[in-house]
Amino acid sequence: MRVVVGITGGIAAYKAVSVVRAFVLAGHSVQVVATDAALRFVGKPTLEAISRNPVYTELYEGVAEVRHVAIGQSADLIVVAPATANFIAQLAGGFAADLLGNTILASRAPLVIAPAMHTEMWQNAATQANIATLTGRGVTIVGPAVGQLTGSDAGPGRMSEPEDIVAAALAVVDSPGDLAGRRILVTAGGTREPLDPVRFIGNRSSGKQGVAIALAALARGAAVTLIGANLEIDVPDTISVQNVSTTAELAAAVSATAADAAVVIMAAAVADYRPESVAPSKIKKESQGDTLNLTLVKNPDILHDVSATKRADQLVVGFAAETETDPDTLLALGRAKIARKGCDFLVINSVGWTTGFATDGNDVRILNATGDIVGEASGSKRDVANRILDVLL
Ligand code: C5P
């Protein structure tokens, strides 16, 4: 296989040598395309010796062989390690400012990138939005890992280990689109129940985990329907979102789309109760006493209803976000819940004032219908999403 290894200008570039080496030793032909900045961190002779090929950097060299597109056109796989924040932004914007940018734009090969940067840069909203864009386009993101960074700081941002990058990249080529041909319905976010035109009862779900599942399923070839309840994150254009707000709207949207789906994943946090009546105008404290009593009525349990009416060839997956911190009690709650709901799988996680909601990471256990743990995952919501999909497969 012809593998292009792109190297951009971060200190982790020194570890790209091991990435190149692993591909060569696995019998692949490797073409290194490095940015000028990358060559400040690692020497061209090193990369040429290890890759057994000339290393290309310059856009205006090899013009007669139309090198700026030829490398990308003939690649079977492109791996960029490390991918800096700047390079990720360039990629998300579709820029072809250098030879690596041209190579990627001119290629139909699967693209795998291994981000490496300081934690603040990785967590910056711009970088996260760019990553979401790339994921939506089917780019596979490996890492970053959590650990020691260049200075005395530590956290998410460290480039994944070279062997992990190579394994993830080869897996992309070996199993393109393992969800191809399947339609997956995902609900994400949290429903809101209005009290009056300006107020609602809601919850703190941002929709990050549900959207991560939708993007991961899309990247694996599924046809994805995403129903978003008050999403607090941007969704790339590659997924069209059906936006809803209340539980009744979510129920209607799910019942209109569930029949077409092979898999229904109910990641949205749904309000169990709604105000019995919605005031037509703003409730004024002047017309209330020192206390305000609200009467709430029960909402339909969408997950229960979808599970009760599902076809034998459909899978229905529920989520259980609990504030219980003891793992055994959490598990017991999960087992009782899946028995009550009647779904095929239940993803349990623990949430609290500072955990679970609107965070970038998650830690879950997956139960089957008989209450056995059939999967566990922790890490980024994207990694957790892929693990859930692995279990469903
Ligand atoms: O009962 P609980 O709210 O903990 O259950 C969570 C699961 O049930 C989630 O998958 C959620 O989407 C779903 N649910 C629902 N309808 C409700 C309440 C929860 O579909 N009224």
PDB file of N, CA, C and O in Angstrom, residues 6-42:
ATOM      1  N   GLY A   6       2.268  12.613   6.421  1.00  0.00           N
ATOM      2  CA  GLY A   6       2.433  14.065   6.500  1.00  0.00           C
ATOM      3  C   GLY A   6       2.961  14.409   7.885  1.00  0.00           C
ATOM      4  O   GLY A   6       2.506  13.849   8.884  1.00  0.00           O
ATOM      5  N   ILE A   7       3.932  15.291   7.931  1.00  0.00           N
ATOM      6  CA  ILE A   7       4.492  15.695   9.231  1.00  0.00           C
ATOM      7  C   ILE A   7       4.411  17.213   9.316  1.00  0.00           C
ATOM      8  O   ILE A   7       4.862  17.915   8.406  1.00  0.00           O
ATOM      9  N   THR A   8       3.797  17.712  10.374  1.00  0.00           N
ATOM     10  CA  THR A   8       3.694  19.166  10.541  1.00  0.00           C
ATOM     11  C   THR A   8       4.535  19.597  11.746  1.00  0.00           C
ATOM     12  O   THR A   8       5.061  18.756  12.488  1.00  0.00           O
ATOM     13  N   GLY A   9       4.633  20.908  11.935  1.00  0.00           N
ATOM     14  CA  GLY A   9       5.661  21.455  12.810  1.00  0.00           C
ATOM     15  C   GLY A   9       5.355  21.515  14.289  1.00  0.00           C
ATOM     16  O   GLY A   9       5.081  22.578  14.843  1.00  0.00           O
ATOM     17  N   GLY A  10       5.438  20.379  14.931  1.00  0.00           N
ATOM     18  CA  GLY A  10       5.330  20.350  16.393  1.00  0.00           C
ATOM     19  C   GLY A  10       6.449  19.473  16.922  1.00  0.00           C
ATOM     20  O   GLY A  10       7.037  18.676  16.181  1.00  0.00           O
ATOM     21  N   ILE A  11       6.727  19.611  18.195  1.00  0.00           N
ATOM     22  CA  ILE A  11       7.828  18.852  18.779  1.00  0.00           C
ATOM     23  C   ILE A  11       7.624  17.347  18.638  1.00  0.00           C
ATOM     24  O   ILE A  11       8.589  16.580  18.503  1.00  0.00           O
ATOM     25  N   ALA A  12       6.347  16.910  18.589  1.00  0.00           N
ATOM     26  CA  ALA A  12       6.087  15.468  18.445  1.00  0.00           C
ATOM     27  C   ALA A  12       6.557  14.951  17.086  1.00  0.00           C
ATOM     28  O   ALA A  12       6.533  13.736  16.848  1.00  0.00           O
ATOM     29  N   ALA A  13       7.018  15.852  16.198  1.00  0.00           N
ATOM     30  CA  ALA A  13       7.515  15.415  14.888  1.00  0.00           C
ATOM     31  C   ALA A  13       8.641  14.393  15.040  1.00  0.00           C
ATOM     32  O   ALA A  13       8.831  13.532  14.182  1.00  0.00           O
ATOM     33  N   TYR A  14       9.376  14.477  16.149  1.00  0.00           N
ATOM     34  CA  TYR A  14      10.476  13.504  16.299  1.00  0.00           C
ATOM     35  C   TYR A  14       9.935  12.085  16.408  1.00  0.00           C
ATOM     36  O   TYR A  14      10.594  11.120  16.042  1.00  0.00           O
ATOM     37  N   LYS A  15       8.678  11.966  16.897  1.00  0.00           N
ATOM     38  CA  LYS A  15       8.090  10.633  17.010  1.00  0.00           C
ATOM     39  C   LYS A  15       7.499  10.143  15.680  1.00  0.00           C
ATOM     40  O   LYS A  15       7.165   8.982  15.542  1.00  0.00           O
ATOM     41  N   ALA A  16       7.367  11.071  14.710  1.00  0.00           N
ATOM     42  CA  ALA A  16       6.857  10.676  13.393  1.00  0.00           C
ATOM     43  C   ALA A  16       7.822   9.701  12.722  1.00  0.00           C
ATOM     44  O   ALA A  16       7.430   8.898  11.874  1.00  0.00           O
ATOM     45  N   VAL A  17       9.088   9.776  13.108  1.00  0.00           N
ATOM     46  CA  VAL A  17      10.082   8.848  12.552  1.00  0.00           C
ATOM     47  C   VAL A  17       9.647   7.407  12.846  1.00  0.00           C
ATOM     48  O   VAL A  17       9.729   6.520  11.989  1.00  0.00           O
ATOM     49  N   SER A  18       9.135   7.179  14.044  1.00  0.00           N
ATOM     50  CA  SER A  18       8.693   5.824  14.412  1.00  0.00           C
ATOM     51  C   SER A  18       7.432   5.426  13.652  1.00  0.00           C
ATOM     52  O   SER A  18       7.235   4.244  13.356  1.00  0.00           O
ATOM     53  N   VAL A  19       6.588   6.408  13.333  1.00  0.00           N
ATOM     54  CA  VAL A  19       5.391   6.112  12.535  1.00  0.00           C
ATOM     55  C   VAL A  19       5.825   5.641  11.147  1.00  0.00           C
ATOM     56  O   VAL A  19       5.360   4.617  10.634  1.00  0.00           O
ATOM     57  N   VAL A  20       6.755   6.403  10.545  1.00  0.00           N
ATOM     58  CA  VAL A  20       7.263   6.051   9.212  1.00  0.00           C
ATOM     59  C   VAL A  20       7.889   4.657   9.253  1.00  0.00           C
ATOM     60  O   VAL A  20       7.619   3.797   8.413  1.00  0.00           O
ATOM     61  N   ARG A  21       8.691   4.427  10.263  1.00  0.00           N
ATOM     62  CA  ARG A  21       9.403   3.155  10.416  1.00  0.00           C
ATOM     63  C   ARG A  21       8.419   1.981  10.492  1.00  0.00           C
ATOM     64  O   ARG A  21       8.593   0.956   9.843  1.00  0.00           O
ATOM     65  N   ALA A  22       7.343   2.162  11.266  1.00  0.00           N
ATOM     66  CA  ALA A  22       6.380   1.063  11.441  1.00  0.00           C
ATOM     67  C   ALA A  22       5.689   0.730  10.121  1.00  0.00           C
ATOM     68  O   ALA A  22       5.484  -0.448   9.806  1.00  0.00           O
ATOM     69  N   PHE A  23       5.340   1.759   9.342  1.00  0.00           N
ATOM     70  CA  PHE A  23       4.707   1.472   8.044  1.00  0.00           C
ATOM     71  C   PHE A  23       5.674   0.745   7.114  1.00  0.00           C
ATOM     72  O   PHE A  23       5.302  -0.187   6.416  1.00  0.00           O
ATOM     73  N   VAL A  24       6.944   1.190   7.108  1.00  0.00           N
ATOM     74  CA  VAL A  24       7.941   0.560   6.228  1.00  0.00           C
ATOM     75  C   VAL A  24       8.138  -0.900   6.628  1.00  0.00           C
ATOM     76  O   VAL A  24       8.118  -1.806   5.790  1.00  0.00           O
ATOM     77  N   LEU A  25       8.286  -1.137   7.925  1.00  0.00           N
ATOM     78  CA  LEU A  25       8.517  -2.508   8.391  1.00  0.00           C
ATOM     79  C   LEU A  25       7.309  -3.404   8.143  1.00  0.00           C
ATOM     80  O   LEU A  25       7.445  -4.620   8.012  1.00  0.00           O
ATOM     81  N   ALA A  26       6.118  -2.789   8.060  1.00  0.00           N
ATOM     82  CA  ALA A  26       4.914  -3.588   7.763  1.00  0.00           C
ATOM     83  C   ALA A  26       4.779  -3.829   6.253  1.00  0.00           C
ATOM     84  O   ALA A  26       3.787  -4.388   5.793  1.00  0.00           O
ATOM     85  N   GLY A  27       5.778  -3.364   5.489  1.00  0.00           N
ATOM     86  CA  GLY A  27       5.801  -3.688   4.062  1.00  0.00           C
ATOM     87  C   GLY A  27       5.153  -2.638   3.162  1.00  0.00           C
ATOM     88  O   GLY A  27       4.907  -2.907   1.984  1.00  0.00           O
ATOM     89  N   HIS A  28       4.889  -1.462   3.702  1.00  0.00           N
ATOM     90  CA  HIS A  28       4.242  -0.434   2.885  1.00  0.00           C
ATOM     91  C   HIS A  28       5.267   0.519   2.296  1.00  0.00           C
ATOM     92  O   HIS A  28       6.357   0.692   2.835  1.00  0.00           O
ATOM     93  N   SER A  29       4.899   1.126   1.169  1.00  0.00           N
ATOM     94  CA  SER A  29       5.765   2.118   0.565  1.00  0.00           C
ATOM     95  C   SER A  29       5.382   3.485   1.129  1.00  0.00           C
ATOM     96  O   SER A  29       4.216   3.881   1.077  1.00  0.00           O
ATOM     97  N   VAL A  30       6.345   4.175   1.718  1.00  0.00           N
ATOM     98  CA  VAL A  30       6.019   5.418   2.436  1.00  0.00           C
ATOM     99  C   VAL A  30       6.613   6.632   1.743  1.00  0.00           C
ATOM    100  O   VAL A  30       7.802   6.672   1.425  1.00  0.00           O
ATOM    101  N   GLN A  31       5.771   7.609   1.504  1.00  0.00           N
ATOM    102  CA  GLN A  31       6.210   8.902   0.986  1.00  0.00           C
ATOM    103  C   GLN A  31       5.992   9.942   2.087  1.00  0.00           C
ATOM    104  O   GLN A  31       4.852  10.182   2.497  1.00  0.00           O
ATOM    105  N   VAL A  32       7.062  10.528   2.555  1.00  0.00           N
ATOM    106  CA  VAL A  32       6.918  11.566   3.580  1.00  0.00           C
ATOM    107  C   VAL A  32       6.739  12.921   2.900  1.00  0.00           C
ATOM    108  O   VAL A  32       7.495  13.286   1.996  1.00  0.00           O
ATOM    109  N   VAL A  33       5.706  13.645   3.329  1.00  0.00           N
ATOM    110  CA  VAL A  33       5.533  15.040   2.923  1.00  0.00           C
ATOM    111  C   VAL A  33       5.580  15.863   4.215  1.00  0.00           C
ATOM    112  O   VAL A  33       4.699  15.728   5.074  1.00  0.00           O
ATOM    113  N   ALA A  34       6.618  16.640   4.356  1.00  0.00           N
ATOM    114  CA  ALA A  34       6.811  17.395   5.603  1.00  0.00           C
ATOM    115  C   ALA A  34       6.618  18.885   5.327  1.00  0.00           C
ATOM    116  O   ALA A  34       6.896  19.362   4.220  1.00  0.00           O
ATOM    117  N   THR A  35       6.138  19.594   6.315  1.00  0.00           N
ATOM    118  CA  THR A  35       6.095  21.058   6.169  1.00  0.00           C
ATOM    119  C   THR A  35       7.489  21.607   6.529  1.00  0.00           C
ATOM    120  O   THR A  35       8.301  20.899   7.152  1.00  0.00           O
ATOM    121  N   ASP A  36       7.745  22.853   6.136  1.00  0.00           N
ATOM    122  CA  ASP A  36       9.024  23.478   6.494  1.00  0.00           C
ATOM    123  C   ASP A  36       9.220  23.441   8.003  1.00  0.00           C
ATOM    124  O   ASP A  36      10.313  23.158   8.497  1.00  0.00           O
ATOM    125  N   ALA A  37       8.117  23.737   8.731  1.00  0.00           N
ATOM    126  CA  ALA A  37       8.215  23.779  10.194  1.00  0.00           C
ATOM    127  C   ALA A  37       8.570  22.405  10.751  1.00  0.00           C
ATOM    128  O   ALA A  37       9.326  22.291  11.719  1.00  0.00           O
ATOM    129  N   ALA A  38       8.052  21.343  10.136  1.00  0.00           N
ATOM    130  CA  ALA A  38       8.345  19.988  10.627  1.00  0.00           C
ATOM    131  C   ALA A  38       9.847  19.722  10.557  1.00  0.00           C
ATOM    132  O   ALA A  38      10.426  19.100  11.464  1.00  0.00           O
ATOM    133  N   LEU A  39      10.490  20.223   9.487  1.00  0.00           N
ATOM    134  CA  LEU A  39      11.923  19.954   9.315  1.00  0.00           C
ATOM    135  C   LEU A  39      12.792  20.762  10.267  1.00  0.00           C
ATOM    136  O   LEU A  39      13.994  20.576  10.317  1.00  0.00           O
ATOM    137  N   ARG A  40      12.182  21.665  11.022  1.00  0.00           N
ATOM    138  CA  ARG A  40      12.939  22.325  12.103  1.00  0.00           C
ATOM    139  C   ARG A  40      13.033  21.403  13.315  1.00  0.00           C
ATOM    140  O   ARG A  40      13.824  21.622  14.216  1.00  0.00           O
ATOM    141  N   PHE A  41      12.141  20.421  13.355  1.00  0.00           N
ATOM    142  CA  PHE A  41      12.118  19.522  14.517  1.00  0.00           C
ATOM    143  C   PHE A  41      12.787  18.181  14.231  1.00  0.00           C
ATOM    144  O   PHE A  41      13.228  17.495  15.135  1.00  0.00           O
ATOM    145  N   VAL A  42      12.795  17.771  12.955  1.00  0.00           N
ATOM    146  CA  VAL A  42      13.377  16.465  12.622  1.00  0.00           C
ATOM    147  C   VAL A  42      14.074  16.590  11.272  1.00  0.00           C
ATOM    148  O   VAL A  42      13.592  17.288  10.378  1.00  0.00           O
TER     149      VAL A  42
END
